[in-house]
XYZ file of C-alpha atoms in Angstrom:
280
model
C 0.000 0.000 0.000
C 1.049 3.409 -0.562
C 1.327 4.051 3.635
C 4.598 1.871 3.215
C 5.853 5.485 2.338
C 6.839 6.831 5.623
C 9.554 9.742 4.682
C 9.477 11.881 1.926
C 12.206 14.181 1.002
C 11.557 17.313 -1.566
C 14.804 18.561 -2.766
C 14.762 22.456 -4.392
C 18.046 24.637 -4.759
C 18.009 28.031 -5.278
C 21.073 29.320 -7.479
C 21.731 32.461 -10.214
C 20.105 32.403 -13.005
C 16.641 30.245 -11.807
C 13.378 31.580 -11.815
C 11.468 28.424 -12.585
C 8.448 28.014 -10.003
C 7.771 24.551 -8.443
C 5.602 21.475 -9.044
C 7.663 18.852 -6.887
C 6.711 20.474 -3.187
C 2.913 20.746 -4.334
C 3.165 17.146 -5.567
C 5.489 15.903 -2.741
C 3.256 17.314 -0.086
C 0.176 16.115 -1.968
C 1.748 12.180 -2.024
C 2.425 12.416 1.820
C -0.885 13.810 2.744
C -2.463 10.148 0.963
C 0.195 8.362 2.650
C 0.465 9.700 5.598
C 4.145 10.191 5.008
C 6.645 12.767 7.084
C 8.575 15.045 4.688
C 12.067 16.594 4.794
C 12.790 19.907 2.718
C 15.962 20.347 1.868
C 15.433 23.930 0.506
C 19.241 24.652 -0.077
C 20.964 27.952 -1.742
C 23.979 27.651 -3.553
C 26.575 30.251 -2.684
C 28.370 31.878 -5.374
C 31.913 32.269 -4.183
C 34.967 34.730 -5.283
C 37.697 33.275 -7.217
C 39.953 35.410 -6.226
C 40.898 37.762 -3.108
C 41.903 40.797 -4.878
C 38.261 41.350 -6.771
C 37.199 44.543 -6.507
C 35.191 45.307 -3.438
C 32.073 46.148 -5.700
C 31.969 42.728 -7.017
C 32.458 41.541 -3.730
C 29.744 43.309 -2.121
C 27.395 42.392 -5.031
C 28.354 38.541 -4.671
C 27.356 38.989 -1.040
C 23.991 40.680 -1.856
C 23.263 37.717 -4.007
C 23.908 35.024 -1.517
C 21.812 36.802 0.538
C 18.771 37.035 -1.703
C 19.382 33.393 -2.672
C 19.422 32.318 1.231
C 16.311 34.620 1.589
C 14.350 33.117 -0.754
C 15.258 29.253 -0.095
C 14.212 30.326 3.706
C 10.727 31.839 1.865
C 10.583 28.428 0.353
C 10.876 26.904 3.777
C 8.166 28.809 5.264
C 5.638 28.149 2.523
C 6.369 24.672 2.787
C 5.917 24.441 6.781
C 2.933 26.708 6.393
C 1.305 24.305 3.651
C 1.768 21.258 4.940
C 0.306 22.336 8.292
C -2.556 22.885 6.531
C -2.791 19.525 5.142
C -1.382 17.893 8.355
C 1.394 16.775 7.114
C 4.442 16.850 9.789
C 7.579 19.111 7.833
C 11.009 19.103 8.582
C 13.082 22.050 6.521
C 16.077 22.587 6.445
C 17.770 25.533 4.328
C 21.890 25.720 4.201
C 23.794 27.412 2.196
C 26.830 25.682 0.444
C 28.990 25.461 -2.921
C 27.534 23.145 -5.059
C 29.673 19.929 -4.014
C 29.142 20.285 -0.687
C 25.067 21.108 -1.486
C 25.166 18.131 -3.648
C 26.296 16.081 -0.507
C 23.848 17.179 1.693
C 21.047 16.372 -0.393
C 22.572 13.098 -1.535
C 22.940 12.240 2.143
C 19.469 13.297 2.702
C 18.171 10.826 0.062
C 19.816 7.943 1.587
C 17.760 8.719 4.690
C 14.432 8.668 2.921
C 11.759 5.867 1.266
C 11.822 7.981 -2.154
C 13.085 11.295 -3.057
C 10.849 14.582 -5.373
C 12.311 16.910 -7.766
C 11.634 19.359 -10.132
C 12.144 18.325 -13.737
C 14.984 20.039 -15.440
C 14.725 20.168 -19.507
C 18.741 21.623 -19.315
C 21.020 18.616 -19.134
C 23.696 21.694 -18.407
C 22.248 23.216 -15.509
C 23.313 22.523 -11.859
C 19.087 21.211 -10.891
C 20.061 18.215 -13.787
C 23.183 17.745 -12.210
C 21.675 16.809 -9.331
C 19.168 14.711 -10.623
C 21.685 12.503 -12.294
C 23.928 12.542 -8.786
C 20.729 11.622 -6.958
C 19.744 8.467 -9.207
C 23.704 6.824 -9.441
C 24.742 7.643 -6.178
C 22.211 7.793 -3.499
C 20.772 4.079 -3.656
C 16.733 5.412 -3.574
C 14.337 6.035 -6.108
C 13.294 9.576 -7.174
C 10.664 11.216 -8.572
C 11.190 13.712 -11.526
C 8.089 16.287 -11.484
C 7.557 18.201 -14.791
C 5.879 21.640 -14.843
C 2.097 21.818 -13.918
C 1.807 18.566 -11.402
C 1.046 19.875 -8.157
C -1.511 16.831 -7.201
C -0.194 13.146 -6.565
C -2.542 10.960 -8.401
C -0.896 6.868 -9.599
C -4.319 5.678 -10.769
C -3.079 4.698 -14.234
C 1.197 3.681 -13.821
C 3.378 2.647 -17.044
C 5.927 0.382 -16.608
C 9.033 1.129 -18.657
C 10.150 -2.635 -18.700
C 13.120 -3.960 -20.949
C 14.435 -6.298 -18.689
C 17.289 -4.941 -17.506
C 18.212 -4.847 -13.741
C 17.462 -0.903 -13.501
C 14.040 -1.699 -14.755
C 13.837 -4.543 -12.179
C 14.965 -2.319 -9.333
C 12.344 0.818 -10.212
C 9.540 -1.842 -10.945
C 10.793 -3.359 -7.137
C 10.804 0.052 -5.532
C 7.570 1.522 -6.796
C 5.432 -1.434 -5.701
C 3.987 0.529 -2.781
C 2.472 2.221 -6.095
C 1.766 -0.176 -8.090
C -0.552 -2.426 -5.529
C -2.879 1.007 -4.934
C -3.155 1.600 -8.770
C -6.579 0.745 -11.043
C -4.374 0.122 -14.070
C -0.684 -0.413 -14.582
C 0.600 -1.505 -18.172
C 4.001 -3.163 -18.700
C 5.106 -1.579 -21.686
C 8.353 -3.230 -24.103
C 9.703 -1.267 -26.566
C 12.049 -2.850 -29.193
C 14.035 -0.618 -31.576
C 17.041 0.826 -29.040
C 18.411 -2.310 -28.083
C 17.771 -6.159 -28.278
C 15.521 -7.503 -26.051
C 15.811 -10.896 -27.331
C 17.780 -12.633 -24.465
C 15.880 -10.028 -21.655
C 13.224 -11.210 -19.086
C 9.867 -10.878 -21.357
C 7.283 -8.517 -19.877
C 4.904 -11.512 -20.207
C 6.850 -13.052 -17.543
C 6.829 -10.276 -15.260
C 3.097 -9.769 -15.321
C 2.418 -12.809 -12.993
C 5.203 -11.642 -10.569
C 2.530 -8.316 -9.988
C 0.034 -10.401 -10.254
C 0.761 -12.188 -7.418
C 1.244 -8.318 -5.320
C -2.432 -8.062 -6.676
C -1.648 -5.462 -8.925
C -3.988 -4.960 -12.101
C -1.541 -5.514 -14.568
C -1.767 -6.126 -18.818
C 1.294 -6.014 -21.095
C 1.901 -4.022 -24.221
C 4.784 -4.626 -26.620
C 5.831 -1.959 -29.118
C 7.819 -1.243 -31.564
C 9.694 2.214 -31.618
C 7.974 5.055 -34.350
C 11.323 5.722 -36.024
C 13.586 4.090 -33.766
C 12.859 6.765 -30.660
C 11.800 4.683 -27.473
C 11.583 7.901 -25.511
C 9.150 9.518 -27.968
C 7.062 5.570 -28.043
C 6.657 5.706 -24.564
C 5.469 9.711 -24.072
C 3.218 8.686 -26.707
C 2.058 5.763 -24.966
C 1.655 7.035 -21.445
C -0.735 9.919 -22.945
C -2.920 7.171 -24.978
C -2.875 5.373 -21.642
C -3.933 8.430 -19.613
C -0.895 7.374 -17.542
C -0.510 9.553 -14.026
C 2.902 7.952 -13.583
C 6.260 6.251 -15.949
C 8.022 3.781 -13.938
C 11.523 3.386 -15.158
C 15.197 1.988 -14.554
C 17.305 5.048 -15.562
C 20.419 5.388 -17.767
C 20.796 1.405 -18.170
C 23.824 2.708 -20.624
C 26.819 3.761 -19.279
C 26.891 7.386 -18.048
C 29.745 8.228 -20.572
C 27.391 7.072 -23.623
C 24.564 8.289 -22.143
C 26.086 12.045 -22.316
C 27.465 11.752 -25.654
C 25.166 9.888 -27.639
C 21.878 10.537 -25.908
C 19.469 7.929 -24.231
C 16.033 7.202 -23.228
C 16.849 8.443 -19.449
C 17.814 11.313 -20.718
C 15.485 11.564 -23.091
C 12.756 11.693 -20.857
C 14.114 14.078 -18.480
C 14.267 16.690 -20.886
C 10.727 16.574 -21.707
C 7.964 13.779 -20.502
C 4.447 14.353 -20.435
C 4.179 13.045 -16.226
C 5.912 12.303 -13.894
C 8.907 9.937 -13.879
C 9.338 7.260 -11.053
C 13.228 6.381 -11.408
C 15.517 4.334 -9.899
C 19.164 2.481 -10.391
């Protein structure tokens, strides 16, 4: 059941140059409110250091007014958050620092660890510091995540697609986001063939009775890619399917390949119609 989520954590930075407003702590506070979840959120600034000691003391003192508004408005974040949840009766921890990015990277990172699934805002930029942490989140923190696009403030996992091509990411998210699964009305195992072969893979005929056993409404759908683009197969299919949710193993390629050449993972982060539940 979706009560097995007990702790939540919402992660939002606030660094130069973003103006984006949120989805994720809407949608995160929404999903612990139905699960009666506690949430963490980790509403950290990034501080924009001086390179060097003799900059002018202009520069300085406008470096320092920026941290400032930066710390200002992660602590405005903060307060919204406390002041929302209370409303919904949801218990908030929050927790604002302000750090260079490796050492805010860390903290959140270390925060994930602690914490049954991790919320984020999606981040179309694979060169921006917000995808940066996304990716650092999925290979190195050992919990799923869940990538928020633009416009989903309300939890909803009525209707959940299941990425599936067999591989042991795919196993892992499908493992991790069973909580999900055994609350949902629909959920559709979805193969797509046309990136890789999925000739020697675990069939997802064979992984429907596994959920069936969890008593999870399952059926399975096998594809082939429109043009050879999986990403593009499965954005189409989750909208046909009226899909509230993608379940997916993320980059199942090696990161290397997955920055040069492009991949579904990445794919879908930079633009996917719902939400993506990912994990590694």
């Amino acid at each position: 059941m979706i009560a097995n989520l007990k702790t939540i954590l919402i992660c939002m930075t606030e660094q130069l140059g973003t103006q984006a407003t949120s989805s994720a702590l809407a949608y995160a506070l929404s999903l612990a409110e139905q699960a009666g979840a506690r949430v963490t959120l980790q509403a950290a600034s990034v501080e924009l250091d001086l390179p060097h000691a003799w900059i002018s003391r202009l520069v300085a003192e406008l470096v320092a007014d920026e941290n400032r508004r930066l710390r200002l408005s992660a602590e405005g974040i903060a307060e919204r958050a406390r002041s929302d949840a209370a409303a919904m009766g949801v218990l908030c921890r929050t927790e604002t620092p302000q750090l260079a990015y490796p050492e805010l990277v860390a903290a959140v990172r270390a925060q994930s660890r602690l914490h049954d699934v991790s919320v984020i805002d999606a981040e179309p930029d694979a060169l921006t510091g917000d995808r940066g942490l996304i990716e650092e989140l999925l290979f190195d923190s050992g919990r799923p995540l869940i990538v928020v696009p633009s416009g989903y403030e309300r939890f909803a996992a009525r209707r959940i697609l299941i990425a599936w091509d067999g591989s042991a990411q795919a196993s892992r998210a499908m493992h991790d986001a069973l909580p999900l699964l055994k609350q949902a009305e629909a959920v559709e195992i979805v193969s797509v063939s046309g990136e890789k072969d999925l000739s020697e893979s675990v069939p997802g005929a064979e992984l429907a009775p596994s959920l069936a056993h969890h008593d999870v409404p399952v059926t399975v759908v096998d594809l082939a890619a429109a043009d050879g683009d999986v990403a593009e197969t499965l954005r189409t299919r989750a909208t046909l399917a009226c899909a509230d949710l993608i379940v997916m193993g993320a980059f199942v390629h090696p990161r290397w390949r997955e920055l040069v050449w492009g991949g579904v993972t990445q794919a879908l982060l930079r633009s996917c119609p719902v939400p993506l539940f990912l994990s590694r």
